[in-house]
Amino acid sequence: MAVSNKELEFNKNEDALKMLISEMEQKLAKIYQGGGKGRIEKQHEQGKLTARERIEKLIDPGSQTLEIAAFAGDGMYEEHGGCPSGGVVVVIGYVTGRQCIIVANDATVKAGAWFPITGKKNLRAQEIAMDNHLPIIYLVDSAGVFLPMQDEIFPDKEHFGRIFRNNAVMSSKGITQIAAVMGSCVAGGAYLPIMSDESLIVDKTGTIFLAGSYLVKAAIGESIDNETLGGATTHTAISGVCDYKCANDEECLKTIRSLMDKIGEKEKAGFDRIEATKPKKDEKEIYGIFPRDRAKPYNTYEIIERLVDNSEFTEYKSDYGKSIICCYARIDGWSVGIVANQREVVKNAKGEMQFGGVIYTDSADKAARFIMVCNQKNIPLVFLQDVSGFMVGSKSEHAGIIKDGAKMVNAMANSVVPKFTIVMGNSYGAGNYAMCGKAYDPRLIVSWPTAELAVMSGAAAAKTLLQIEVASLKAKGEEVDEVKQKELYDKIKSRYDKQISPYYSASRIWIDAIIDPLQTRKVISMGIEMANHHKAEQRYNVGALQT
């Protein structure tokens, strides 16, 4: 039986996306090795577990986890030997049935030293904890600031000191913080565990001091060993700095689990959830539906049907503003409002063609009102991004695209219900902003391996930059023939393509994770569950948008 063109295209799409997922998994496998096999063995020789082993023993067996910023630092700091995963592992998981966020220094990476991206990743973990009133557990094992880059990690607002400020703010908000000193904890870093609500320290391997024995000798002439200066016995029996002394890593993790088990419940946000059902349509078909060529259209409804419970949704204003889909649905039982770019070329109510992935005036108007209605109903929002930007040209300008676009951005920015963003494909220009990019405080923002985040596509940017470069060279009297232009174009596009890769974004924590599309439901469900810990204090007046 002959294979149809549609089936052939489906198979090619499926193969291409599976290859991207395989590439992602290979990259992750390397990152999971931290500083390498030799340093992992050295950690074990010291009687210590690695950061990932500690987390594995701390969380509930068989429970779901979501790692945040695994690709942090990817391709950065090569002159210093690299910094896999930013030298710290951050996971949202479950400890004695309670959802929490865990931050574990990876001592196999430069002894757990803090690079600039390490600080940014720790601050992102704290931001998640604060936004969602999620308990946070710190597993401390760090040599402190990476001194060759101290000017990029120490003095600014979003640098190292912000972490201790956040410790104080979280305590004032009643957000549980538990810190375990399982290795080095020196200088300014010594404040983190002590500014937490409760602290543990592991005997013989955990140490806390503002200055180690060598610095103490140099500064004041006192001779003392590190264990006497700031070991477990010192800080539990003499200084009273720590609350619990533990014999080893295993006992320490067991004690943390016991502490987590006793935390009382607080008022929830009240997001609606019923018994979850799987989508009727096969989720794996997303692989074949999503095109390998990002210029090709596809029907976003087919993606939504494979993400939502029972493949059912109720569409809002289905005949209006067709380049954005707005609908109510359930994901893993949770009630959600979905705002998705429609990538299929469609006709609007006037019979005019609307191109896929572009936001038009009517679409922006519809999305703005839908966002406000979801706020009134206390329904979390999910943004499915595959957007090229807002429509340009005289017709759009005269129709008020700036006004309607601003209305959509305003409604989205002021949303008080939690927002979750999935970057499926393109995320270009102001479209990134309107569809809840990182600047607009989504509780979680993740991408598929097919994503691109940039001001514009690589080809469009390269053509624009080429024109500028050619004009500059001609102004200097240089001849630029077609061969030279092609060389310049290829060079510019190659550099730009690297920057729009999802890995470039993930390494800088512009997104929280790159995921297999089949993990999308899990990410949204775990995200809403954590958001449900904290009740929003205000609601929208939907009538305000009537005008």
Coordinates of C-alpha atoms in Angstrom, one line a residue, residues 88-475:
V88 CA 24.4 23.6 41.5
V89 CA 21.5 21.2 41.1
V90 CA 17.9 22.6 41.5
V91 CA 14.9 20.2 41.5
I92 CA 11.2 20.6 42.3
G93 CA 10.2 17.4 44.0
Y94 CA 8.4 15.7 46.8
V95 CA 9.7 15.1 50.3
T96 CA 7.4 13.1 52.6
G97 CA 4.6 13.9 50.2
R98 CA 5.2 17.7 50.3
Q99 CA 6.2 19.5 47.2
C100 CA 9.3 21.6 47.7
I101 CA 12.3 23.0 45.8
I102 CA 15.8 21.5 46.6
V103 CA 19.1 23.4 45.9
A104 CA 22.2 21.3 46.1
N105 CA 25.8 22.6 45.5
D106 CA 27.8 20.3 43.2
A107 CA 31.2 20.1 44.9
T108 CA 32.6 18.1 41.9
V109 CA 32.5 21.4 39.9
K110 CA 35.2 23.7 41.1
A111 CA 34.5 22.6 44.8
G112 CA 31.0 24.0 44.4
A113 CA 32.3 27.6 43.8
W114 CA 29.9 30.2 42.7
F115 CA 30.2 31.5 39.2
P116 CA 27.9 34.3 38.0
I117 CA 25.4 31.8 36.5
T118 CA 25.5 29.9 39.9
G119 CA 24.1 33.0 41.6
K120 CA 21.5 33.5 38.9
K121 CA 20.4 29.9 39.2
N122 CA 20.1 30.1 43.0
L123 CA 18.1 33.3 42.8
R124 CA 15.8 31.6 40.3
A125 CA 15.2 28.8 42.8
Q126 CA 14.4 31.3 45.5
E127 CA 12.1 33.2 43.2
I128 CA 10.1 30.0 42.5
A129 CA 9.9 29.4 46.3
M130 CA 8.8 32.9 47.0
D131 CA 6.2 33.2 44.2
N132 CA 4.6 29.9 45.2
H133 CA 5.3 29.8 48.9
L134 CA 7.1 26.5 48.3
P135 CA 9.4 25.1 51.1
I136 CA 13.0 25.2 50.1
I137 CA 15.8 22.9 51.1
Y138 CA 19.5 23.9 50.7
L139 CA 22.1 21.1 50.6
V140 CA 25.3 23.2 51.1
D141 CA 28.7 22.1 49.9
S142 CA 30.5 25.1 48.5
A143 CA 33.9 26.8 48.5
G144 CA 32.3 30.2 48.1
V145 CA 32.6 32.8 45.3
F146 CA 34.8 31.9 42.3
L147 CA 37.4 34.6 42.9
P148 CA 38.6 35.2 39.3
M149 CA 35.0 36.4 38.5
Q150 CA 34.2 38.0 41.9
D151 CA 33.2 41.3 40.2
E152 CA 30.4 39.6 38.3
I153 CA 29.0 37.7 41.3
F154 CA 29.5 39.9 44.4
P155 CA 28.3 43.5 44.5
D156 CA 25.3 44.1 42.3
K157 CA 21.6 43.9 43.2
E158 CA 21.0 40.5 41.6
H159 CA 24.3 39.1 42.8
F160 CA 25.4 36.9 45.7
G161 CA 24.1 39.1 48.5
R162 CA 20.5 39.0 47.1
I163 CA 20.3 35.4 48.3
F164 CA 20.6 36.4 51.9
R165 CA 18.1 39.2 51.5
N166 CA 15.7 36.5 50.1
N167 CA 16.4 34.3 53.1
A168 CA 15.1 37.0 55.3
V169 CA 12.1 37.8 53.1
M170 CA 11.1 34.2 52.9
S171 CA 11.3 33.8 56.7
S172 CA 9.1 36.8 57.1
K173 CA 6.5 35.3 54.7
G174 CA 6.4 32.0 56.6
I175 CA 8.1 30.1 53.7
T176 CA 10.0 27.1 55.3
Q177 CA 13.7 27.1 54.7
I178 CA 15.9 24.1 55.8
A179 CA 19.6 24.2 55.2
A180 CA 22.0 21.3 55.6
V181 CA 25.8 21.9 55.7
M182 CA 27.2 18.8 54.1
G183 CA 30.6 20.1 53.2
S184 CA 32.3 23.5 53.0
C185 CA 30.4 26.7 53.9
V186 CA 32.7 29.7 54.0
A187 CA 32.8 33.4 54.1
G188 CA 29.6 35.2 53.0
G189 CA 28.1 31.9 52.1
A190 CA 28.0 31.0 55.8
Y191 CA 25.1 33.3 56.3
L192 CA 22.7 31.2 54.0
P193 CA 22.2 28.2 56.3
I194 CA 22.0 30.4 59.4
M195 CA 19.5 32.7 57.9
S196 CA 17.3 29.7 57.1
D197 CA 14.7 28.6 59.6
E198 CA 16.6 25.4 60.7
S199 CA 20.1 24.2 60.0
L200 CA 21.8 20.8 60.1
I201 CA 25.5 20.0 59.9
V202 CA 27.3 16.7 59.1
D203 CA 30.0 15.7 61.5
K204 CA 33.6 15.7 60.2
T205 CA 32.6 16.8 56.7
G206 CA 30.5 19.9 57.3
T207 CA 32.3 23.2 58.3
I208 CA 31.0 26.7 58.7
F209 CA 33.2 29.8 59.2
L210 CA 33.7 33.3 58.0
A211 CA 37.4 32.6 57.5
G212 CA 39.2 29.3 57.4
S213 CA 42.2 28.3 59.5
Y214 CA 44.8 29.7 57.0
L215 CA 43.2 33.1 56.8
V216 CA 42.7 33.2 60.6
K217 CA 46.4 32.6 61.0
A218 CA 47.3 35.3 58.6
A219 CA 44.8 37.8 60.0
I220 CA 45.2 37.5 63.7
G221 CA 48.0 34.9 64.2
E222 CA 45.8 32.3 65.8
S223 CA 46.7 28.6 65.0
I224 CA 43.6 26.4 64.8
D225 CA 42.3 23.5 62.7
N226 CA 39.2 23.9 60.6
E227 CA 37.2 21.3 62.6
T228 CA 37.8 23.0 65.9
L229 CA 37.2 26.4 64.3
G230 CA 33.9 25.6 62.7
G231 CA 33.0 21.9 62.6
A232 CA 29.8 20.1 63.7
T233 CA 30.6 19.8 67.4
T234 CA 31.7 23.5 67.6
H235 CA 28.5 24.7 66.0
T236 CA 26.0 22.5 67.8
A237 CA 27.6 22.3 71.3
I238 CA 29.5 25.6 71.6
S239 CA 28.3 28.4 69.3
G240 CA 24.7 27.1 68.9
V241 CA 24.8 28.1 65.2
C242 CA 23.3 24.8 64.0
D243 CA 20.3 23.0 65.3
Y244 CA 21.1 19.4 64.4
K245 CA 24.3 17.4 64.3
C246 CA 24.3 14.4 61.9
A247 CA 26.8 11.5 61.7
N248 CA 26.8 11.3 57.9
D249 CA 25.0 12.4 54.8
E250 CA 22.4 9.6 55.1
E251 CA 21.4 10.6 58.6
C252 CA 21.3 14.2 57.6
L253 CA 18.9 13.5 54.8
K254 CA 16.7 11.3 57.0
T255 CA 16.5 14.2 59.5
I256 CA 15.4 16.6 56.8
R257 CA 12.6 14.2 55.8
S258 CA 11.5 14.0 59.4
L259 CA 11.4 17.8 59.7
M260 CA 9.4 18.1 56.4
D261 CA 7.0 15.5 57.6
K262 CA 5.8 17.8 60.5
I263 CA 5.0 21.0 58.5
G264 CA 1.4 22.1 58.8
E265 CA -0.9 23.0 55.9
K266 CA -1.7 26.6 55.0
E267 CA -4.4 28.2 52.9
K268 CA -4.4 27.2 49.3
A269 CA -5.1 29.3 46.2
G270 CA -8.1 27.2 45.4
F271 CA -7.4 26.2 41.7
D272 CA -9.9 23.7 40.5
R273 CA -8.9 20.0 40.1
I274 CA -10.8 16.9 39.4
E275 CA -9.7 13.3 38.6
A276 CA -7.2 13.4 35.7
T277 CA -7.7 11.6 32.5
K278 CA -5.3 11.0 29.7
P279 CA -5.8 12.7 26.3
K280 CA -8.0 10.5 24.0
K281 CA -5.6 11.3 21.1
D282 CA -2.1 9.8 21.3
E283 CA 0.4 12.3 22.8
K284 CA 3.2 10.8 20.8
E285 CA 1.6 12.0 17.6
I286 CA 2.9 15.5 18.5
Y287 CA 6.2 14.3 17.2
G288 CA 4.8 13.8 13.7
I289 CA 2.4 16.8 13.7
F290 CA 5.0 19.4 14.7
P291 CA 6.9 20.4 11.5
R292 CA 10.6 20.0 11.2
D293 CA 10.6 23.1 8.9
R294 CA 9.5 26.0 11.1
A295 CA 8.2 27.9 8.1
K296 CA 5.5 25.3 7.4
P297 CA 2.1 25.8 8.9
Y298 CA 0.3 23.2 11.1
N299 CA -2.9 23.1 13.0
T300 CA -2.3 24.0 16.7
Y301 CA -5.7 22.5 17.6
E302 CA -4.1 19.1 16.9
I303 CA -1.4 19.8 19.5
I304 CA -3.9 21.0 22.1
E305 CA -6.0 17.9 21.6
R306 CA -2.9 15.8 22.6
L307 CA -2.1 17.8 25.7
V308 CA -5.5 18.2 27.4
D309 CA -7.5 15.7 29.4
N310 CA -9.8 13.6 27.3
S311 CA -8.7 15.7 24.3
E312 CA -11.6 18.1 25.2
F313 CA -11.7 21.9 25.4
T314 CA -14.2 24.7 25.2
E315 CA -13.0 27.4 22.8
Y316 CA -13.6 31.1 23.6
K317 CA -14.6 33.4 20.6
S318 CA -13.9 30.6 18.1
D319 CA -14.8 32.6 15.1
Y320 CA -12.9 35.8 16.0
G321 CA -9.2 36.5 16.1
K322 CA -8.3 33.2 14.6
S323 CA -4.5 33.6 14.7
I324 CA -4.7 33.0 18.5
I325 CA -6.6 30.1 20.1
C326 CA -8.1 30.7 23.5
C327 CA -9.8 27.9 25.3
Y328 CA -10.7 26.3 28.7
A329 CA -9.5 22.8 29.3
R330 CA -8.0 20.5 32.0
I331 CA -4.5 19.3 32.2
D332 CA -3.9 16.4 34.6
G333 CA -7.2 17.3 36.2
W334 CA -6.3 21.0 36.7
S335 CA -8.6 23.7 35.2
V336 CA -6.5 25.8 32.8
G337 CA -7.0 28.7 30.3
I338 CA -4.9 28.1 27.2
V339 CA -3.6 30.9 24.9
A340 CA -2.0 29.4 21.9
N341 CA -0.6 30.7 18.6
Q342 CA -2.4 29.2 15.6
R343 CA 0.2 28.3 13.0
E344 CA -2.3 27.3 10.3
V345 CA -3.2 30.0 7.7
V346 CA -6.8 30.9 8.3
K347 CA -9.5 33.4 7.2
N348 CA -11.0 35.8 9.7
A349 CA -14.6 36.8 9.9
K350 CA -14.1 39.3 7.0
G351 CA -12.7 36.6 4.7
E352 CA -9.2 38.0 5.0
M353 CA -6.2 35.6 5.2
Q354 CA -4.4 35.5 8.6
F355 CA -0.9 34.0 8.5
G356 CA 0.1 31.4 11.1
G357 CA 2.1 32.5 14.1
V358 CA 1.3 36.2 13.6
I359 CA -0.7 38.2 16.2
Y360 CA -3.4 40.5 14.5
T361 CA -5.5 43.2 16.1
D362 CA -8.5 41.0 16.6
S363 CA -6.4 38.2 18.1
A364 CA -4.7 40.5 20.6
D365 CA -8.1 41.9 21.6
K366 CA -9.6 38.5 22.1
A367 CA -6.6 37.2 24.1
A368 CA -6.6 40.2 26.4
R369 CA -10.2 39.7 27.4
F370 CA -9.7 36.0 27.8
I371 CA -6.8 36.5 30.1
M372 CA -8.9 38.9 32.3
V373 CA -11.8 36.4 32.4
C374 CA -9.4 33.7 33.6
N375 CA -8.2 36.0 36.3
Q376 CA -11.8 36.6 37.4
K377 CA -12.5 32.9 37.5
N378 CA -9.2 32.0 39.3
I379 CA -8.0 29.8 36.4
P380 CA -4.2 29.4 35.8
L381 CA -3.0 30.4 32.3
V382 CA -1.0 28.3 29.9
F383 CA 0.7 30.0 26.9
L384 CA 1.7 27.8 24.0
Q385 CA 4.2 29.9 22.0
D386 CA 5.0 29.6 18.3
V387 CA 4.9 33.2 17.4
S388 CA 6.6 35.4 14.8
G389 CA 5.4 38.7 16.2
F390 CA 2.6 41.2 15.6
M391 CA 1.3 41.9 12.1
V392 CA 3.0 44.9 10.5
G393 CA 2.0 47.2 7.6
S394 CA -0.3 50.1 7.0
K395 CA -3.5 48.1 7.3
S396 CA -2.5 46.8 10.8
E397 CA -1.2 50.2 11.9
H398 CA -4.4 51.9 10.9
A399 CA -6.5 49.2 12.6
G400 CA -4.7 49.9 15.9
I401 CA -2.3 47.0 16.3
I402 CA -0.2 48.9 18.8
K403 CA -3.3 49.7 20.9
D404 CA -4.6 46.1 20.9
G405 CA -1.1 44.7 21.3
A406 CA -0.6 46.9 24.3
K407 CA -4.0 45.8 25.7
M408 CA -2.9 42.2 25.5
V409 CA 0.5 42.8 27.1
N410 CA -1.1 44.9 29.8
A411 CA -3.7 42.2 30.7
M412 CA -1.0 39.4 30.6
A413 CA 1.5 41.5 32.7
N414 CA -1.0 42.3 35.4
S415 CA -2.4 38.8 35.6
V416 CA -2.5 37.6 39.2
V417 CA -3.3 33.9 38.4
P418 CA -0.2 31.8 37.7
K419 CA 1.1 31.7 34.2
F420 CA 3.0 28.9 32.5
T421 CA 4.8 29.2 29.2
I422 CA 5.7 26.5 26.7
V423 CA 7.9 27.6 23.8
M424 CA 7.1 25.1 21.1
G425 CA 8.7 26.8 18.1
N426 CA 9.3 30.4 17.3
S427 CA 9.5 33.0 20.0
Y428 CA 10.3 36.2 18.1
G429 CA 10.3 39.9 19.1
A430 CA 7.3 41.4 20.8
G431 CA 5.4 38.1 20.2
N432 CA 7.7 36.6 23.0
Y433 CA 6.5 39.4 25.3
A434 CA 2.8 39.2 24.5
M435 CA 2.8 35.4 24.9
C436 CA 4.3 35.6 28.4
G437 CA 8.1 35.5 27.9
K438 CA 10.5 35.4 30.8
A439 CA 10.2 39.1 31.4
Y440 CA 6.6 38.7 32.4
D441 CA 7.0 36.4 35.3
P442 CA 5.7 33.0 34.3
R443 CA 5.9 30.6 37.2
L444 CA 7.7 28.3 34.9
I445 CA 8.9 28.8 31.3
V446 CA 10.2 25.8 29.4
S447 CA 10.8 25.0 25.7
W448 CA 10.8 22.0 23.4
P449 CA 14.0 21.3 21.5
T450 CA 12.4 22.8 18.5
A451 CA 12.3 26.3 20.0
E452 CA 14.0 29.5 18.9
L453 CA 14.1 32.7 21.0
A454 CA 15.2 35.9 19.4
V455 CA 14.3 39.3 18.1
M456 CA 13.7 37.7 14.7
S457 CA 14.6 34.6 12.8
G458 CA 18.1 33.8 11.9
A459 CA 17.6 34.4 8.2
A460 CA 15.7 37.7 8.7
A461 CA 18.4 38.9 11.1
A462 CA 21.2 37.9 8.9
K463 CA 19.7 39.8 5.9
T464 CA 19.2 42.9 8.0
L465 CA 22.7 42.8 9.5
L466 CA 24.2 42.0 6.1
Q467 CA 22.7 45.2 4.6
I468 CA 24.2 47.2 7.4
E469 CA 27.6 45.5 7.0
V470 CA 27.7 46.0 3.2
A471 CA 26.7 49.6 3.5
S472 CA 29.5 50.2 6.0
L473 CA 32.1 48.5 3.8
K474 CA 31.0 50.5 0.7
A475 CA 31.2 53.7 2.7

